[in-house]
Coordinates of C-alpha atoms and ligand atoms in Angstrom, one line a residue:
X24 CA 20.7 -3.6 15.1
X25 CA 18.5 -2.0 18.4
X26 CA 15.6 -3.8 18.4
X27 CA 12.5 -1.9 16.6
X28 CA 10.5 0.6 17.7
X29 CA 6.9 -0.1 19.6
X30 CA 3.5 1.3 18.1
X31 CA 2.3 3.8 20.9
X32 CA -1.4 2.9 21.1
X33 CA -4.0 5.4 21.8
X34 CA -8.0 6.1 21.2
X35 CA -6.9 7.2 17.8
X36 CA -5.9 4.0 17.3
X37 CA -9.1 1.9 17.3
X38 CA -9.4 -1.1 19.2
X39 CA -12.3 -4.2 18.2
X40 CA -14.8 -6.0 19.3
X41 CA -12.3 -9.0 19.1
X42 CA -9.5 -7.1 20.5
X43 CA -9.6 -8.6 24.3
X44 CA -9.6 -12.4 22.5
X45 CA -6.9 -11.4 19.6
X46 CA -4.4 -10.4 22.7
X47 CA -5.9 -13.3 24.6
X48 CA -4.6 -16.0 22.1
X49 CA -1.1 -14.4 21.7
X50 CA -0.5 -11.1 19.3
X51 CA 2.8 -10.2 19.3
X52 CA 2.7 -7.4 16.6
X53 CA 0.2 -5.5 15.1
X54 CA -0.4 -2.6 11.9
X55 CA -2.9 -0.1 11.9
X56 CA -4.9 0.2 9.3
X57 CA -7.7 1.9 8.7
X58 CA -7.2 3.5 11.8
X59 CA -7.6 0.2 13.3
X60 CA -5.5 -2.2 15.4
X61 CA -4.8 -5.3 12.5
X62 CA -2.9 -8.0 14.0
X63 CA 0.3 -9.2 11.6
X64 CA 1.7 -12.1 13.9
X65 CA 1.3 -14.1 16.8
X66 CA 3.4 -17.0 16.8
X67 CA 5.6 -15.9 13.7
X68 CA 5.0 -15.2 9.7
X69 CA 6.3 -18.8 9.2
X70 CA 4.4 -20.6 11.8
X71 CA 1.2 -18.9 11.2
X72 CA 2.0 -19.7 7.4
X73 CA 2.4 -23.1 7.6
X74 CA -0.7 -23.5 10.3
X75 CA -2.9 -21.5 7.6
X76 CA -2.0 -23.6 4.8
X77 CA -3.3 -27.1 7.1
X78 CA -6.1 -26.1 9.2
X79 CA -8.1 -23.1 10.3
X80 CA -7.5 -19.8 11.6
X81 CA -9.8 -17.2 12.7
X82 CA -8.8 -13.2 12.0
X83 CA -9.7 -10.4 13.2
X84 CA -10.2 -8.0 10.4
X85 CA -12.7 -5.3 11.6
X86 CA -10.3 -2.8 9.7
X87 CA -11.9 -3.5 7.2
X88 CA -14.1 -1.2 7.5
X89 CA -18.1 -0.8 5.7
X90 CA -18.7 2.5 3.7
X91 CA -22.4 2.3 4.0
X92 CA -24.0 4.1 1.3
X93 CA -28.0 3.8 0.9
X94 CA -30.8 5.9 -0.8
X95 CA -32.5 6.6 -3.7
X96 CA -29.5 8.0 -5.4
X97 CA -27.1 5.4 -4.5
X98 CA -27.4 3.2 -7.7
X99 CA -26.0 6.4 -9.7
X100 CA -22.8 7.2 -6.6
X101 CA -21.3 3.9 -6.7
X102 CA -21.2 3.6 -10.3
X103 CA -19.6 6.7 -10.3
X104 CA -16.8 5.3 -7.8
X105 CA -15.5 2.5 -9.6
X106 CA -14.0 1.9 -13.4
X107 CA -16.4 -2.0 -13.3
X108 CA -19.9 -2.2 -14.9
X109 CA -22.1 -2.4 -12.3
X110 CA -25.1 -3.5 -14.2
X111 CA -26.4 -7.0 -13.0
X112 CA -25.0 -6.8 -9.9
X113 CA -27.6 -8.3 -7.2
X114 CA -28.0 -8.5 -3.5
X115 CA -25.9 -11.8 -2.4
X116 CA -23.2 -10.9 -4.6
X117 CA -19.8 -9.4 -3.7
X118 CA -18.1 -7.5 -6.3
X119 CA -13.9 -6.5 -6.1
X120 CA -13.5 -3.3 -8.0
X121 CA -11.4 -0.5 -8.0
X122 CA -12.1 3.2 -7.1
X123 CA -10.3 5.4 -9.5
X124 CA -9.8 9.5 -9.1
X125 CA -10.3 12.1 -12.2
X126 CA -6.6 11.0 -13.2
X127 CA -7.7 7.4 -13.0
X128 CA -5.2 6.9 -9.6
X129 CA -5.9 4.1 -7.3
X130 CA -8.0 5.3 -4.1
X131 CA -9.1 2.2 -3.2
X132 CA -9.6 -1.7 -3.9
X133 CA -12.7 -3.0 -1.9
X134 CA -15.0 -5.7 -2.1
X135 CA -18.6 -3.8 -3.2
X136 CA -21.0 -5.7 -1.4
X137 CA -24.8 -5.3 -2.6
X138 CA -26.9 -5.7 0.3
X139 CA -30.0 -4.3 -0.9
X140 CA -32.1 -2.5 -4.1
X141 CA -30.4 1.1 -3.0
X142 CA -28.1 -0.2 -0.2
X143 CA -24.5 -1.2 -0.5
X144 CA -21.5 -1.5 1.7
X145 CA -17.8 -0.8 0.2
X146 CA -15.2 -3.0 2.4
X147 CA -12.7 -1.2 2.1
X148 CA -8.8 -0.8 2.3
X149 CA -6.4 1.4 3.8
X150 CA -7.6 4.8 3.0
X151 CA -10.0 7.3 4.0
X152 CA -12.8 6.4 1.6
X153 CA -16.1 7.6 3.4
X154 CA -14.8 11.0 3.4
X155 CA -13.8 11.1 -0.5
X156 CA -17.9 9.5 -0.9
X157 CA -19.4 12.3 1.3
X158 CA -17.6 15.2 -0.3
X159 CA -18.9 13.9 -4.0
X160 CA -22.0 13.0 -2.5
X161 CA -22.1 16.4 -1.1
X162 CA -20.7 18.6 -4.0
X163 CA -23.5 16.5 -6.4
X164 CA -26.2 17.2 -4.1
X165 CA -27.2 13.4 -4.3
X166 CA -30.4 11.9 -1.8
X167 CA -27.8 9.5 0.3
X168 CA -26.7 8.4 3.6
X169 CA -23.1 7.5 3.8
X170 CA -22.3 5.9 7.0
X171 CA -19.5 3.6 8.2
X172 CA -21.6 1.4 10.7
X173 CA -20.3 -1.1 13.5
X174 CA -19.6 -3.6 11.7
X175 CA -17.1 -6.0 12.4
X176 CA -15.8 -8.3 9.5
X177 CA -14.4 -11.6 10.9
X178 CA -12.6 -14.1 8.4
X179 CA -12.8 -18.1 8.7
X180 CA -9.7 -19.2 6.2
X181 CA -7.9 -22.3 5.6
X182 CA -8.9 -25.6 4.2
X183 CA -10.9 -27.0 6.7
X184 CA -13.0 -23.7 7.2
X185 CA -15.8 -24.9 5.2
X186 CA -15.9 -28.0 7.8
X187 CA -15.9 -25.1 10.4
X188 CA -18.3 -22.6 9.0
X189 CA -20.9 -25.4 8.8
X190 CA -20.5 -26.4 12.5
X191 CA -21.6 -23.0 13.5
X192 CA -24.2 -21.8 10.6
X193 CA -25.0 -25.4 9.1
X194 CA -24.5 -27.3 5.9
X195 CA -25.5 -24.4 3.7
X196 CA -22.2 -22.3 3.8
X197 CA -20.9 -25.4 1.4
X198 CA -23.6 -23.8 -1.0
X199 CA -21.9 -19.9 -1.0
X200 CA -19.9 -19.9 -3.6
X201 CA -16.7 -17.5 -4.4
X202 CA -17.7 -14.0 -3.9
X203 CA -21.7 -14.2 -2.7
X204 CA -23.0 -14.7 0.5
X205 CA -25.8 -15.4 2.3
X206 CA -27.5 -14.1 5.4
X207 CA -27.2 -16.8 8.0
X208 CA -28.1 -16.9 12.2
X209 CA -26.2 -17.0 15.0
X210 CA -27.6 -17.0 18.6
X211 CA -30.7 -15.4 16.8
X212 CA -29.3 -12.6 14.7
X213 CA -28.6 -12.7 10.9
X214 CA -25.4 -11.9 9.8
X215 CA -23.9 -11.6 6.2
X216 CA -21.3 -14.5 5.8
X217 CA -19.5 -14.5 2.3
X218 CA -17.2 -16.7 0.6
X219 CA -14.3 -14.3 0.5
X220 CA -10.9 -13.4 2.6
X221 CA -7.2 -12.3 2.0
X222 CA -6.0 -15.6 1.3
X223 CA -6.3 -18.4 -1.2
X224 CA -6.5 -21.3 1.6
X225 CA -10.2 -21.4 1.0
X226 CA -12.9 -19.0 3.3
X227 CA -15.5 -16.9 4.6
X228 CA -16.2 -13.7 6.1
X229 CA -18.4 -12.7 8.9
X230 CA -20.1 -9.5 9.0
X231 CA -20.9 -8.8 12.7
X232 CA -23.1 -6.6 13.4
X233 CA -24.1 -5.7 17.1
X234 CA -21.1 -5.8 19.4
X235 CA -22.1 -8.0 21.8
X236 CA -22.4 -11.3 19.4
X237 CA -18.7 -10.6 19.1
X238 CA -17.3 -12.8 21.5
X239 CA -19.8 -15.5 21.6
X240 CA -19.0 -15.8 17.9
X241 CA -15.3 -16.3 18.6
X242 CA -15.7 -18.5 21.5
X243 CA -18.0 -20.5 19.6
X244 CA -15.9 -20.9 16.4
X245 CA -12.7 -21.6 18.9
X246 CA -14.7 -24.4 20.8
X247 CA -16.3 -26.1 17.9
X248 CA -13.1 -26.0 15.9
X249 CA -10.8 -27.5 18.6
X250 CA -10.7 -31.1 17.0
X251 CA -9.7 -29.1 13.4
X252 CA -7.1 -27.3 15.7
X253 CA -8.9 -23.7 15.0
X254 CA -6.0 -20.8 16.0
X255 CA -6.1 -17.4 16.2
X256 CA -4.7 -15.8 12.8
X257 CA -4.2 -12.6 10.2
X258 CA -3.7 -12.0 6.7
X259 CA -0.1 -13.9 6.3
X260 CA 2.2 -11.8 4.2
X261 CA 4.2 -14.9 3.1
X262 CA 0.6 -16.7 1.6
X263 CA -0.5 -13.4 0.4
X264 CA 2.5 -12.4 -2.1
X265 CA 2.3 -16.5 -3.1
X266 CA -1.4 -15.9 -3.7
X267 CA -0.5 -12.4 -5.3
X268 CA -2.9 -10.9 -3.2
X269 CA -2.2 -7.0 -3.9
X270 CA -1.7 -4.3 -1.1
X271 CA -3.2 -0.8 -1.3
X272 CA -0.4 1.7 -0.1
X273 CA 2.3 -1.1 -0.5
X274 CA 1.9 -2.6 -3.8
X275 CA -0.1 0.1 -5.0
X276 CA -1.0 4.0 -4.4
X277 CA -2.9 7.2 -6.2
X278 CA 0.1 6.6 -8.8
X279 CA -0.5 4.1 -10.2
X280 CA -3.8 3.2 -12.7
X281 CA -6.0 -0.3 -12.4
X282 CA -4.4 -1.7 -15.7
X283 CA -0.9 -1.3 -14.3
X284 CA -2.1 -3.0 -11.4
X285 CA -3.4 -5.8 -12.8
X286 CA -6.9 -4.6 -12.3
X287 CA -7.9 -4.2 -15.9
X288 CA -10.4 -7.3 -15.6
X289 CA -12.5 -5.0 -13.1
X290 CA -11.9 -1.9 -15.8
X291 CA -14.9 -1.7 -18.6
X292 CA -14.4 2.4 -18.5
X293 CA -16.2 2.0 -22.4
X294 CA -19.2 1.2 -20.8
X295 CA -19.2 2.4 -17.2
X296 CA -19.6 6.1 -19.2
X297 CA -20.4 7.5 -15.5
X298 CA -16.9 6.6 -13.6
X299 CA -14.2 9.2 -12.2
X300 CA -11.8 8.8 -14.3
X301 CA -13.0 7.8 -17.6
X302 CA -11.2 9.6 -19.6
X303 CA -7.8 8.9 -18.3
X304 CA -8.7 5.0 -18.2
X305 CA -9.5 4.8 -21.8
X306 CA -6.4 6.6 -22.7
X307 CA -4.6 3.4 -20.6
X308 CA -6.3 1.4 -22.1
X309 CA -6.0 2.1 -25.7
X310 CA -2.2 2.0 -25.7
X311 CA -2.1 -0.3 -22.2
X312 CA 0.0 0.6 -19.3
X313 CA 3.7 1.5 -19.5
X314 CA 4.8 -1.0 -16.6
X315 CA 2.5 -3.9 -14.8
X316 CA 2.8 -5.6 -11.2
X317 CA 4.4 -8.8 -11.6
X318 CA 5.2 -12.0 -9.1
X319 CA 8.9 -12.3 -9.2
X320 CA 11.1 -14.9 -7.3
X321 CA 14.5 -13.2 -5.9
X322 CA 17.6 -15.4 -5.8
X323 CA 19.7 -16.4 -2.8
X324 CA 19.0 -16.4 1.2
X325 CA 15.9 -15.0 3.3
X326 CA 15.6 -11.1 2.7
X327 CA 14.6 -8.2 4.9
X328 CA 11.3 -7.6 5.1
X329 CA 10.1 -4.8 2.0
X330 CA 9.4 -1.7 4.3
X331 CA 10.4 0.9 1.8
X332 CA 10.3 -0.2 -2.3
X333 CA 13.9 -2.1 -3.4
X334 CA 14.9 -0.8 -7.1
X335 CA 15.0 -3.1 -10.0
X336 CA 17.7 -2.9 -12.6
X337 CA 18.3 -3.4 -16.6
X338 CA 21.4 -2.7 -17.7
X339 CA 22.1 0.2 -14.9
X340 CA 18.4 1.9 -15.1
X341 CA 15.8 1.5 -12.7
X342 CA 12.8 -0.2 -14.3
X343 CA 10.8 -0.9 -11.5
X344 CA 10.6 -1.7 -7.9
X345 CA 10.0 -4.3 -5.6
X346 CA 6.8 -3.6 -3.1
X347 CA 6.5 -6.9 -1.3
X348 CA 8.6 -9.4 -0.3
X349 CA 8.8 -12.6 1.9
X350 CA 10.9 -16.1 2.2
X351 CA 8.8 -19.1 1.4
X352 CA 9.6 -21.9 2.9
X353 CA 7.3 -23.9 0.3
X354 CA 8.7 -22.5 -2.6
X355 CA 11.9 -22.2 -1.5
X356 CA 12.6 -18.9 -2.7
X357 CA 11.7 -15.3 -2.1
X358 CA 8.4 -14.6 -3.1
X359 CA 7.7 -10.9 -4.2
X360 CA 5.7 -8.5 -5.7
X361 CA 6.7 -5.2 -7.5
X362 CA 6.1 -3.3 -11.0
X363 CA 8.2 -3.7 -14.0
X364 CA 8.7 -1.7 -17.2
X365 CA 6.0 -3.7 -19.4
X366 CA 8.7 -4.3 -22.0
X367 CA 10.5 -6.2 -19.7
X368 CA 7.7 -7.6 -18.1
X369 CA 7.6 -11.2 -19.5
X370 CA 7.6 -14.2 -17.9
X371 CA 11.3 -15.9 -16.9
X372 CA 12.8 -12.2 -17.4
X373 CA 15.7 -12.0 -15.6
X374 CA 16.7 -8.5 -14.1
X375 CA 18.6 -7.5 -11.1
X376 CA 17.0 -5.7 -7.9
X377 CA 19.1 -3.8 -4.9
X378 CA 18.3 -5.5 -1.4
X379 CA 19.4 -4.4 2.0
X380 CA 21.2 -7.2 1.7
X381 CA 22.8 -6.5 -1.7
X382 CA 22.2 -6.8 -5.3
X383 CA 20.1 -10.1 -5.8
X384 CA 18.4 -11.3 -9.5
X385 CA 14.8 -11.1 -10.2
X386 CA 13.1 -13.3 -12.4
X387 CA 9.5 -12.2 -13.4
X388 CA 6.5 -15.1 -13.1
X389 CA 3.7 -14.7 -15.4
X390 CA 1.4 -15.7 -12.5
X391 CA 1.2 -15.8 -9.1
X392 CA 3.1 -18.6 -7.2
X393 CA -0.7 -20.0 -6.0
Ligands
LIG12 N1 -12.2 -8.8 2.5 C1 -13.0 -7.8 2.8 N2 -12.7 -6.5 2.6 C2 -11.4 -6.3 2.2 C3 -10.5 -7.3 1.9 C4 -10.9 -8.6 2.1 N3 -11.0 -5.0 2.1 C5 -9.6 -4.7 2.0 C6 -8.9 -5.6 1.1 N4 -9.2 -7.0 1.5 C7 -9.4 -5.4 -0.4 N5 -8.5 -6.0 -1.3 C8 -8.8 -7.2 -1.9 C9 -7.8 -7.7 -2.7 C10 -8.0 -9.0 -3.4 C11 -9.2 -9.7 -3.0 C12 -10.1 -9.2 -2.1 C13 -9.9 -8.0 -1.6 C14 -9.4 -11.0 -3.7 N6 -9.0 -11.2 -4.9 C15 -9.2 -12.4 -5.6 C16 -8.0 -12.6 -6.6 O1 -7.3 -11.6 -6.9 O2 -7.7 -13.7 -6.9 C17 -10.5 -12.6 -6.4 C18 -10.9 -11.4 -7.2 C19 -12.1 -11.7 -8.1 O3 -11.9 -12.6 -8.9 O4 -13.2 -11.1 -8.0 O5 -10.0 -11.9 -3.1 O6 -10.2 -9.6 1.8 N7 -14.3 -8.1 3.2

């Protein structure tokens, strides 16, 4: 096969305050996302894999980009956005939640940050979300500002990025537990750092605001994590399908509901009487989903990367499709992700699934492979 084509890059494409260090330690491919550059690998998936999984790596992951919205009305927006009861949600606390449409479709799965008593940020992931938040906000004639501002999430994850974290912000980032944060300084500026990331290797997030912190942050992180051998990473596809880490436009698009994503944990449409979407969502959830995302291992040798959805079978009929796939050399297996016709959803089911490289079997895990 010719080798793949290149990603022409232009000022559509947005570059980050990271992006002179990210192609400084070695990129060699990247995805946009969010309009953004996000880097996928620099030495390879498997290296960076097994490097994540032992030490500390430092991503760049401004892509994911902050839907600011702020004023009096905001309270009554962003429970309108999202299917999850917002009620006791406080500053410090980081909330993952869906954002459903009228038909209860997936437009979203951010982290809801509450940063203050009518200010919150949505962190959000690949789709155009500040525009679907100004037209409502619009249409409703609600007193808010909806923003994205410069800021510049930067993750901290592996298992020694607690030891790491504390070298730069001090012995208090042991305190942040799973999905809060606290504000913490660096060369005189607070910045929101959250125990959070796209892996389950343990980490934080670094919300930098102000530009021009952006590489003394880096530099500093590389030079006090030399000893921990600190790297430059990304979000690793191979941990993320182990972790069952789910990907909005891969795993999941505006056809698919929370429930048959997996999401009905952040669903409490009974009581969030103000969410897009209500109806349809309690109609899910009264009779449940038709088909679910499931972890599945897939037989035989390393497979092509997933770039467009792989059928599953049952006795000849489709009944689902594979999304996300990877070889893991931990597990060894292939490691994937896709959505299965509920009634064959169950844990150890064996079905079939057509691969670029032929027809392989399936077998469904009831959870994920970490
Ligand atoms: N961090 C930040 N913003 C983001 C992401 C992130 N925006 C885009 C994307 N990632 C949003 N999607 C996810 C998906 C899963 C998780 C976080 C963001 C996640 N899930 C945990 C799980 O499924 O085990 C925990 C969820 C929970 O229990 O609340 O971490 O990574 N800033």
């Amino acid at each position: 096969m010719s080798a793949p084509p290149f990603l022409t890059i232009s000022r559509r494409t947005r570059k980050t305050p990271f992006s002179k260090r990210v192609h400084q330690s070695g990129v060699s491919a990247y995805t946009v996302y969010n309009h953004t550059l996000l880097p996928t690998i620099f030495e390879s998936i498997e290296a960076d894999y097994r490097h994540l999984k032992k030490h500390v790596q430092i991503w760049d992951v401004t892509c994911e980009r902050q839907v600011e919205v702020s004023g009096p009305d905001s309270n009554q927006l962003i429970q309108m956005l999202t299917p999850r009861n917002l009620d006791g949600f406080k500053p410090g606390k980081c909330f993952y939640a869906p954002i459903t449409d009228k038909n209860g479709g997936m437009l979203n799965d951010p982290i809801f940050l509450k940063i203050d008593k009518n200010k919150y940020w949505l962190s959000i992931s690949d789709s155009d979300v500040l525009l679907w938040v100004k037209g409502l906000a619009y249409g409703m004639g609600l007193n808010v500002l909806i923003d994205e501002p410069e800021v510049a999430p930067l993750a901290i994850q592996g298992p020694k990025s607690a030891k790491l974290a504390a070298r730069i912000f001090g012995e208090q980032v042991h305190q942040i537990e799973f999905f809060n944060y606290s504000m913490l300084a660096f060369h005189g500026c607070k910045l929101l750092v959250s125990r959070s990331g796209w892996s389950k290797q343990d980490g934080f997030e670094i919300f930098v605001t102000g530009t021009d912190i952006a590489e003394p942050l880096w530099d500093a992180l590389f030079k006090s994590g030399e000893d921990l051998n600190v790297r430059a990473g990304c979000p690793n596809l191979i941990e993320r399908i182990e972790a069952g880490l789910l990907s909005y436009g891969n795993d999941m698009t505006r056809e698919n509901n929370p429930y048959e994503c997996g999401l009905g944990r952040f669903c409490e449409p009974e009581s969030a009487v103000h969410c897009i979407g209500r109806n349809a969502l309690l109609k899910v959830a009264a009779h449940g989903p038709k088909k679910q995302i499931r972890n599945f291992s897939i037989t035989g040798n390393a497979l092509e990367p997933c770039v467009h959805p792989w059928p599953l079978f049952a006795n000849g009929k489709i009944i689902g499709e594979i999304t996300s796939a990877a070889w893991s050399p931990c597990f060894n297996t292939n490691v994937a992700l896709g959505m299965i016709a509920i009634e064959l959803s169950k844990d150890g089911n064996q079905v079939e699934v057509e691969t670029p490289n032929g027809f392989r079997d399936a077998i469904v895990k009831k959870s994920s492979f970490i």
